XYZ file of C-alpha atoms in Angstrom:
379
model
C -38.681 -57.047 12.725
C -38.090 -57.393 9.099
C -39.621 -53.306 8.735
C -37.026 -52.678 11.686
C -34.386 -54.048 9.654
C -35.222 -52.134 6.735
C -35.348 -48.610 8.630
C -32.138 -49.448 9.963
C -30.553 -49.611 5.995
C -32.649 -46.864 4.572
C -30.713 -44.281 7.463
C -27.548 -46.292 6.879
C -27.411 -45.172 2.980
C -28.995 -41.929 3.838
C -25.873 -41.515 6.064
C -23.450 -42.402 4.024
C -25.096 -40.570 1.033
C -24.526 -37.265 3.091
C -21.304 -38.514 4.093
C -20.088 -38.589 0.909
C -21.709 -35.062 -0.436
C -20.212 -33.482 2.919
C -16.843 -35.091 1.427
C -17.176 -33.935 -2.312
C -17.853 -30.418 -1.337
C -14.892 -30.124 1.129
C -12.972 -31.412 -2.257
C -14.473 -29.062 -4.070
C -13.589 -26.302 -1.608
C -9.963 -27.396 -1.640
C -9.636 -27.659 -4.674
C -10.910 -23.643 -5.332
C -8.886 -22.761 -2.753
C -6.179 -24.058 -4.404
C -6.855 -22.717 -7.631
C -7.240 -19.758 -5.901
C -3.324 -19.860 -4.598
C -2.276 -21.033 -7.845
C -3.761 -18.064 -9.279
C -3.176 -15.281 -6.840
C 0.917 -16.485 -5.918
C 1.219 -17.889 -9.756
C 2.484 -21.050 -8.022
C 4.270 -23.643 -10.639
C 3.229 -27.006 -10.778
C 5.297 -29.016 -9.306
C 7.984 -30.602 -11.462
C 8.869 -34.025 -12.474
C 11.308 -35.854 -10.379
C 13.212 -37.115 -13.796
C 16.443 -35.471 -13.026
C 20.007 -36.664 -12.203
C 20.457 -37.692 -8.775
C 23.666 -38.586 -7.917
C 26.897 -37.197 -9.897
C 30.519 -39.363 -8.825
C 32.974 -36.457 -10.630
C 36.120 -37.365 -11.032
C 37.879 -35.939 -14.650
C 41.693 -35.523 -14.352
C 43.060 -32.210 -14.799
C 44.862 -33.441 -17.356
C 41.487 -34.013 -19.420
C 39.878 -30.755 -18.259
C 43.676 -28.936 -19.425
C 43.070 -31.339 -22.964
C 39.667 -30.569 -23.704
C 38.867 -26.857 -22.548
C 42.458 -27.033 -25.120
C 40.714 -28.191 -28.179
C 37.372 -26.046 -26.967
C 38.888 -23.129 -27.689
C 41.465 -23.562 -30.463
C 38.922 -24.561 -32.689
C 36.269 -21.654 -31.444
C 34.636 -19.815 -34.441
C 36.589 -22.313 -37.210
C 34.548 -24.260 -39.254
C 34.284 -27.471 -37.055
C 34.348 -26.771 -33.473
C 34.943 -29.233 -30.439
C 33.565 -28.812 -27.295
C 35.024 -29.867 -24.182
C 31.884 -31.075 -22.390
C 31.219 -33.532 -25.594
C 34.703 -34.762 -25.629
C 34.700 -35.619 -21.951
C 31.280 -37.285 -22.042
C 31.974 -39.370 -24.924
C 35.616 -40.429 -23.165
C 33.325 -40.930 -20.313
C 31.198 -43.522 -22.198
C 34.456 -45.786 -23.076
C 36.088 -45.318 -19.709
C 33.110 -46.210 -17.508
C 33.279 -42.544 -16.068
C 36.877 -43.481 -14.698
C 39.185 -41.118 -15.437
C 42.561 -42.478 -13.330
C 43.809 -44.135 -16.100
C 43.175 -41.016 -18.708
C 45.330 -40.566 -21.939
C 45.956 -37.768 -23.844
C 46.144 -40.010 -26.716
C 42.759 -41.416 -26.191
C 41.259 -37.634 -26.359
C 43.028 -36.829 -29.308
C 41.975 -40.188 -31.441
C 38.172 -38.575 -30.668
C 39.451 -34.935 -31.957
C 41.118 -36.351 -35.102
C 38.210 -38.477 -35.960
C 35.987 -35.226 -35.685
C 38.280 -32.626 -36.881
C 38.985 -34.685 -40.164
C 35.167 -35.195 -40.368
C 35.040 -38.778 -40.127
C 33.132 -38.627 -37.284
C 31.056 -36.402 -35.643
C 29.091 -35.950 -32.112
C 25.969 -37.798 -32.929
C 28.218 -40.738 -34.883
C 29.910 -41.270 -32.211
C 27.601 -41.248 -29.149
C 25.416 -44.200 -31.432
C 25.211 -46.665 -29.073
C 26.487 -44.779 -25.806
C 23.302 -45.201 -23.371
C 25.072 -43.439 -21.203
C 26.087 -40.095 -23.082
C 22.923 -38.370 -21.995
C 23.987 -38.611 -18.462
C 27.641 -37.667 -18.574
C 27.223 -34.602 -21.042
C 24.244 -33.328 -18.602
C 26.497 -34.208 -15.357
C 29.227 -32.437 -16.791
C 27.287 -29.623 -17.984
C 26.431 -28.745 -14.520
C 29.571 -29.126 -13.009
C 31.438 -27.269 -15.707
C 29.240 -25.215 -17.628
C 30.015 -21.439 -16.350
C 33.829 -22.301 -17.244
C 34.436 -21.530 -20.874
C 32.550 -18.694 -22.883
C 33.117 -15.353 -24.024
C 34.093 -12.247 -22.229
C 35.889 -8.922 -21.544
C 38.941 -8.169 -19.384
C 40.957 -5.278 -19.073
C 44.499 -5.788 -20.289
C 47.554 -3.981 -19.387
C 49.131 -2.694 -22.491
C 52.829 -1.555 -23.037
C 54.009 1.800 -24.246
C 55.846 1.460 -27.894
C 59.420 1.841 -27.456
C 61.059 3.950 -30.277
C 64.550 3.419 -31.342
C 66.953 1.113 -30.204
C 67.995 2.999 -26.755
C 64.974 3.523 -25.782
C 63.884 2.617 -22.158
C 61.887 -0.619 -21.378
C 58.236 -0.793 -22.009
C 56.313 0.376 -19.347
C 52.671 -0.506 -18.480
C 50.057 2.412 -19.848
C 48.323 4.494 -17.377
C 44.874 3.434 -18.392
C 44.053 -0.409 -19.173
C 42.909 -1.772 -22.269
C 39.671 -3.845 -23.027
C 40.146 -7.421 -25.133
C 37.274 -9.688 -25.828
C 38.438 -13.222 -25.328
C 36.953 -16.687 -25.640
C 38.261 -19.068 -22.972
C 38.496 -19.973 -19.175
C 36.237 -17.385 -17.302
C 36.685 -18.388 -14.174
C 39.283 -18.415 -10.964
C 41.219 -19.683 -8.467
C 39.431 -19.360 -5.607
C 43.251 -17.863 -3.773
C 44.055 -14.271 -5.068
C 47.445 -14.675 -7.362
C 50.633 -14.615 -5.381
C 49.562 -15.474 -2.249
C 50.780 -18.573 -1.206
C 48.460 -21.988 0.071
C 49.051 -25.901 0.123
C 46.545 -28.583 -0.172
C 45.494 -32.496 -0.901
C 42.825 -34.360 -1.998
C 40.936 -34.652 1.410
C 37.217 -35.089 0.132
C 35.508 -37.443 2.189
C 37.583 -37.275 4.948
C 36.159 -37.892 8.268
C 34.573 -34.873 10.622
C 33.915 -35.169 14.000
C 32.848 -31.450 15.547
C 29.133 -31.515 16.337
C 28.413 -35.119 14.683
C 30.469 -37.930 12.861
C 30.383 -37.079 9.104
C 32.526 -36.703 5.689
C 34.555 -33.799 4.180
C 32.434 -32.601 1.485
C 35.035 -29.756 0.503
C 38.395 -28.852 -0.129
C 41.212 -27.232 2.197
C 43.158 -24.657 0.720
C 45.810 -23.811 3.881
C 46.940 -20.467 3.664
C 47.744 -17.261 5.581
C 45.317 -15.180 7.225
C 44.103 -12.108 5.438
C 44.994 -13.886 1.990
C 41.961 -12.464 -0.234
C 39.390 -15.025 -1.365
C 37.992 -14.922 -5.012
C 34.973 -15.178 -6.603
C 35.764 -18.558 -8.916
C 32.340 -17.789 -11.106
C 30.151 -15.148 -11.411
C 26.593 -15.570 -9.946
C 24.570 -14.169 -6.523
C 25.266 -14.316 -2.840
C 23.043 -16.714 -1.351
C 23.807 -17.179 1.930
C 26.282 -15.183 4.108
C 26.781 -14.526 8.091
C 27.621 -17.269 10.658
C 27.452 -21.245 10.405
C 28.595 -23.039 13.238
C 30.742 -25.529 10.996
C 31.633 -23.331 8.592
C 31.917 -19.853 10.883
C 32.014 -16.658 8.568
C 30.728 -18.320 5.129
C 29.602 -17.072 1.610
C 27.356 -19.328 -0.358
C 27.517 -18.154 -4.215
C 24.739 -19.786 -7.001
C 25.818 -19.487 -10.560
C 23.334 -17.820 -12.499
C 21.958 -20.978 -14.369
C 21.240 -22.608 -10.447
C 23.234 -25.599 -11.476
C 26.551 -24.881 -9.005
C 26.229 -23.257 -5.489
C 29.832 -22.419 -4.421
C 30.699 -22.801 -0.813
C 33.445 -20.852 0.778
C 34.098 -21.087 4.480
C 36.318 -19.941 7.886
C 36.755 -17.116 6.682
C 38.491 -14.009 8.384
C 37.382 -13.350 12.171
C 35.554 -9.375 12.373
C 36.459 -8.902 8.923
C 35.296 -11.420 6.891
C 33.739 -10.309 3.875
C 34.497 -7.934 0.600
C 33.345 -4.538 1.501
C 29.580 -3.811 0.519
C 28.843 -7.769 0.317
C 25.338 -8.922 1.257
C 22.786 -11.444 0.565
C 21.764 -10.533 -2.903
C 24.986 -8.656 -4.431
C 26.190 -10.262 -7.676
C 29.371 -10.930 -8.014
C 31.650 -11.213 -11.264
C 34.615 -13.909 -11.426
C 37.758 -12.878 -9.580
C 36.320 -10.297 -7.343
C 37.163 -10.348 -3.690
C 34.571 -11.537 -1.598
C 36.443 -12.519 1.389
C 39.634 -13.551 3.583
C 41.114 -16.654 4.628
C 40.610 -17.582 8.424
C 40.370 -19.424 10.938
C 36.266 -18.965 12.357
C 34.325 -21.721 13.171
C 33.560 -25.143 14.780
C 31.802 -22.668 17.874
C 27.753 -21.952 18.205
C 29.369 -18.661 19.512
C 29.277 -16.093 16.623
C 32.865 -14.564 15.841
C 35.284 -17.343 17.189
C 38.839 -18.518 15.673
C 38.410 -22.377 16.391
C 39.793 -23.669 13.442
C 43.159 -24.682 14.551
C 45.406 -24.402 10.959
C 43.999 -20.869 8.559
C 42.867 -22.122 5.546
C 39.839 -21.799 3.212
C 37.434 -24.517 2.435
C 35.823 -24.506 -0.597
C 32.751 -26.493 -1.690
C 30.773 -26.912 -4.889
C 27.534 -28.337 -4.722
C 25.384 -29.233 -8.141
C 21.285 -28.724 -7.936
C 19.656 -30.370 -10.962
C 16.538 -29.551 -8.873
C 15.836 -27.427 -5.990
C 14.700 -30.400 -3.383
C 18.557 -31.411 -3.371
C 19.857 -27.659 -2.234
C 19.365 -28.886 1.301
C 18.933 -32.225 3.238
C 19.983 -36.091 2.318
C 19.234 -35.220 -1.555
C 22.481 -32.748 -2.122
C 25.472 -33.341 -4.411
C 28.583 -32.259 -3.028
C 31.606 -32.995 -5.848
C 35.731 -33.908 -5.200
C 36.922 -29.993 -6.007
C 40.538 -31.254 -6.082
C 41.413 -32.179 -9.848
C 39.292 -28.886 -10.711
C 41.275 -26.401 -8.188
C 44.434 -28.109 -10.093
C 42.720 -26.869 -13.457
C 42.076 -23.717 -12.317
C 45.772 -22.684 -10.756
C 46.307 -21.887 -14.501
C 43.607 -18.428 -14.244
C 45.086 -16.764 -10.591
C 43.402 -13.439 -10.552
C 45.640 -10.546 -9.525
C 44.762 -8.081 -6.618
C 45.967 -4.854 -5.454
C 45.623 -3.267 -1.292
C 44.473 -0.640 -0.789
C 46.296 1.369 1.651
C 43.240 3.829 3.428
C 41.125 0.972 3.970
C 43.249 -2.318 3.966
C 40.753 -3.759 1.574
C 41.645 -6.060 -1.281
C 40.242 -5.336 -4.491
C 41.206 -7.487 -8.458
C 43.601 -5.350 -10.591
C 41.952 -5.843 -13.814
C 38.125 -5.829 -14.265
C 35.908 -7.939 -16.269
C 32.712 -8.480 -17.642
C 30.844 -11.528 -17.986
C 27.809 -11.456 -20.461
C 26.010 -14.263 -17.870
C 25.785 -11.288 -15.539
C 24.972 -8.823 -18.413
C 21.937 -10.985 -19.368
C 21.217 -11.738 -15.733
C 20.071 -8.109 -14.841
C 18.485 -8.089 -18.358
C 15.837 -11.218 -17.261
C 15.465 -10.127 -13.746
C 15.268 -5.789 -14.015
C 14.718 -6.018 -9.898
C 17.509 -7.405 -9.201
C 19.519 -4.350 -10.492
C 19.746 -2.325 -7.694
C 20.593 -4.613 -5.176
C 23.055 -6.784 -7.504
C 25.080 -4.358 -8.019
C 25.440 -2.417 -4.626
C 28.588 -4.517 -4.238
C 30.466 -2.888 -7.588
């Protein structure tokens, strides 16, 4: 019995013993295969999950008008404030809230930095919380003020006193500028209306919240590109109908711009892949959506919504993970920069008056050489 017994353990480790070499070299075979992938697809590894989740934005135009202000009036001096520093360190003392912002309170942190008293790193001593807010507020703002070039329209000299009025020269001028580069997402003199109806309830297709803003407007009116960056997504949603989905060209902001115009929706020449410079036409306002049915006006008032979503990392582009922000106080910023568009008779297409040329998109094609030919199919 007792030799019984002990046949009975010997094949039990011997058992286990190949179990566990059967084991090891299926581990081992995984894990060559996936060195293998690794090495054949150069996949990255994947990245740590220390990044901002949640952003509640909600600066006043008043402060955005303020601090893009002192931004760039003090460009090139010899101290220079920048908006994104002034709002997160207002941000520390306010608690993020901005409803109860002061112009006063922004300019006691300009004074104390412009007279050298103070300066970013003196003052955020102590502020936990500046890290967030400045990186928060980077994404959300960050394509908004930088250098650029714009054609300007330049007037004829006048000589002597009965001369006629100035008149506008034949061919444009260029001007390098430092200051707001981006738009309105409504072509200039075309008429809209709209609230702050964020978080408003839905109800077509499910229960859920407004994670937009409603510019109502007429039909036809030409939509702009508010920053420069790539088409992402465009053709049919069932929500959204005809819809362009833009990414800035740092992946922090994917622009969102939806019911758009029913058969012709879209700039002529756009597609998935054409990059786009700030206050081009990419579109018209409509009425499409709320239908599975491709091509259908069920949006009962025209209008254009317009979303901005912030990625701090790719798992929150889709699913329960994404960041939509309130647009509202930053579509009031932006009425100040309306780009201006002229028809074109032959083909009833829209196109901006004035061009422009953004060194993000300059230094885009420069990093990415195969994106050249399809970027710029739509210029």
């Amino acid at each position: 019995m007792a030799f019984k017994h002990i046949k009975k353990a010997v094949a039990a480790e011997l058992f286990l013993l190949l179990a566990l070499c059967l084991l090891f070299g299926w581990r081992s075979r995984q894990a060559a295969s996936k060195d293998t992938v690794n090495e054949l697809f150069e996949e990255t590894p994947q990245e740590s999950d220390d990044f901002i989740k949640w952003v509640d934005f909600n600066v006043t135009c008043e402060a955005l008008t303020d601090a893009s202000r002192y931004d760039i009036e003090t460009h090139g001096a010899a101290i220079e404030l920048h908006w994104i520093e002034l709002l997160a360190i207002l941000a520390c003392q306010n608690g993020g809230d901005f409803s109860r912002y002061r112009a006063s309170d922004m300019k006691a942190v300009a004074d104390a930095l412009l007279s050298g008293e103070e300066t970013i790193e003196t003052l955020r001593e102590g502020l936990s919380s500046y890290e967030y807010y400045h990186d928060a507020y980077q994404a959300v703002l960050g394509g908004m003020l930088g250098e650029y070039e714009i054609q300007v329209k330049a007037e004829q000299e006048a000589a002597g006193d009965n001369a006629p009025a100035p008149s506008l020269a034949a061919e444009p001028l260029w001007e390098t500028r430092y200051g707001l580069k981006v738009f309105l997402p409504i072509a200039k003199n075309f008429p809209y209306s709209d609230y702050d109806d964020f978080g408003v309830s839905r109800s077509y297709g499910y229960s859920r919240r407004h994670l937009g803003h409603d510019m109502m407007g007429q039909v036809g009116t030409p939509v702009i590109a508010v920053e420069s960056g790539y088409v992402e997504a465009l053709g049919w949603n069932q929500y959204g109908g005809w819809r362009i989905g833009i990414r800035s060209f740092d992946g922090m902001r994917y622009y969102y711009y939806a019911h758009l115009r029913q058969n012709r929706p879209y700039g002529e020449g756009l597609e998935i892949g054409s990059v786009v410079t700030a206050g081009d036409v990419i579109g018209y306002l409509g009425r499409t959506g709320y239908s599975a049915k491709e091509n259908t006006n069920n949006i009962d008032t025209p209008h254009l919504h317009f979303g901005l979503q912030i990625i701090f990392d790719e798992s929150q582009k889709e699913g329960n993970a994404e960041i939509w922000i309130d647009c509202y106080q930053i579509i009031r910023f932006l009425y100040q920069n309306r780009c201006e568009t002229v028809r074109n008779d032959e083909t009833k297409e829209w196109t901006r008056l004035l061009d422009m040329i953004d060194p993000a998109e300059e230094e885009y094609f420069r990093e990415r050489p195969a994106a050249t030919a399809a970027g710029q199919a739509f210029k």
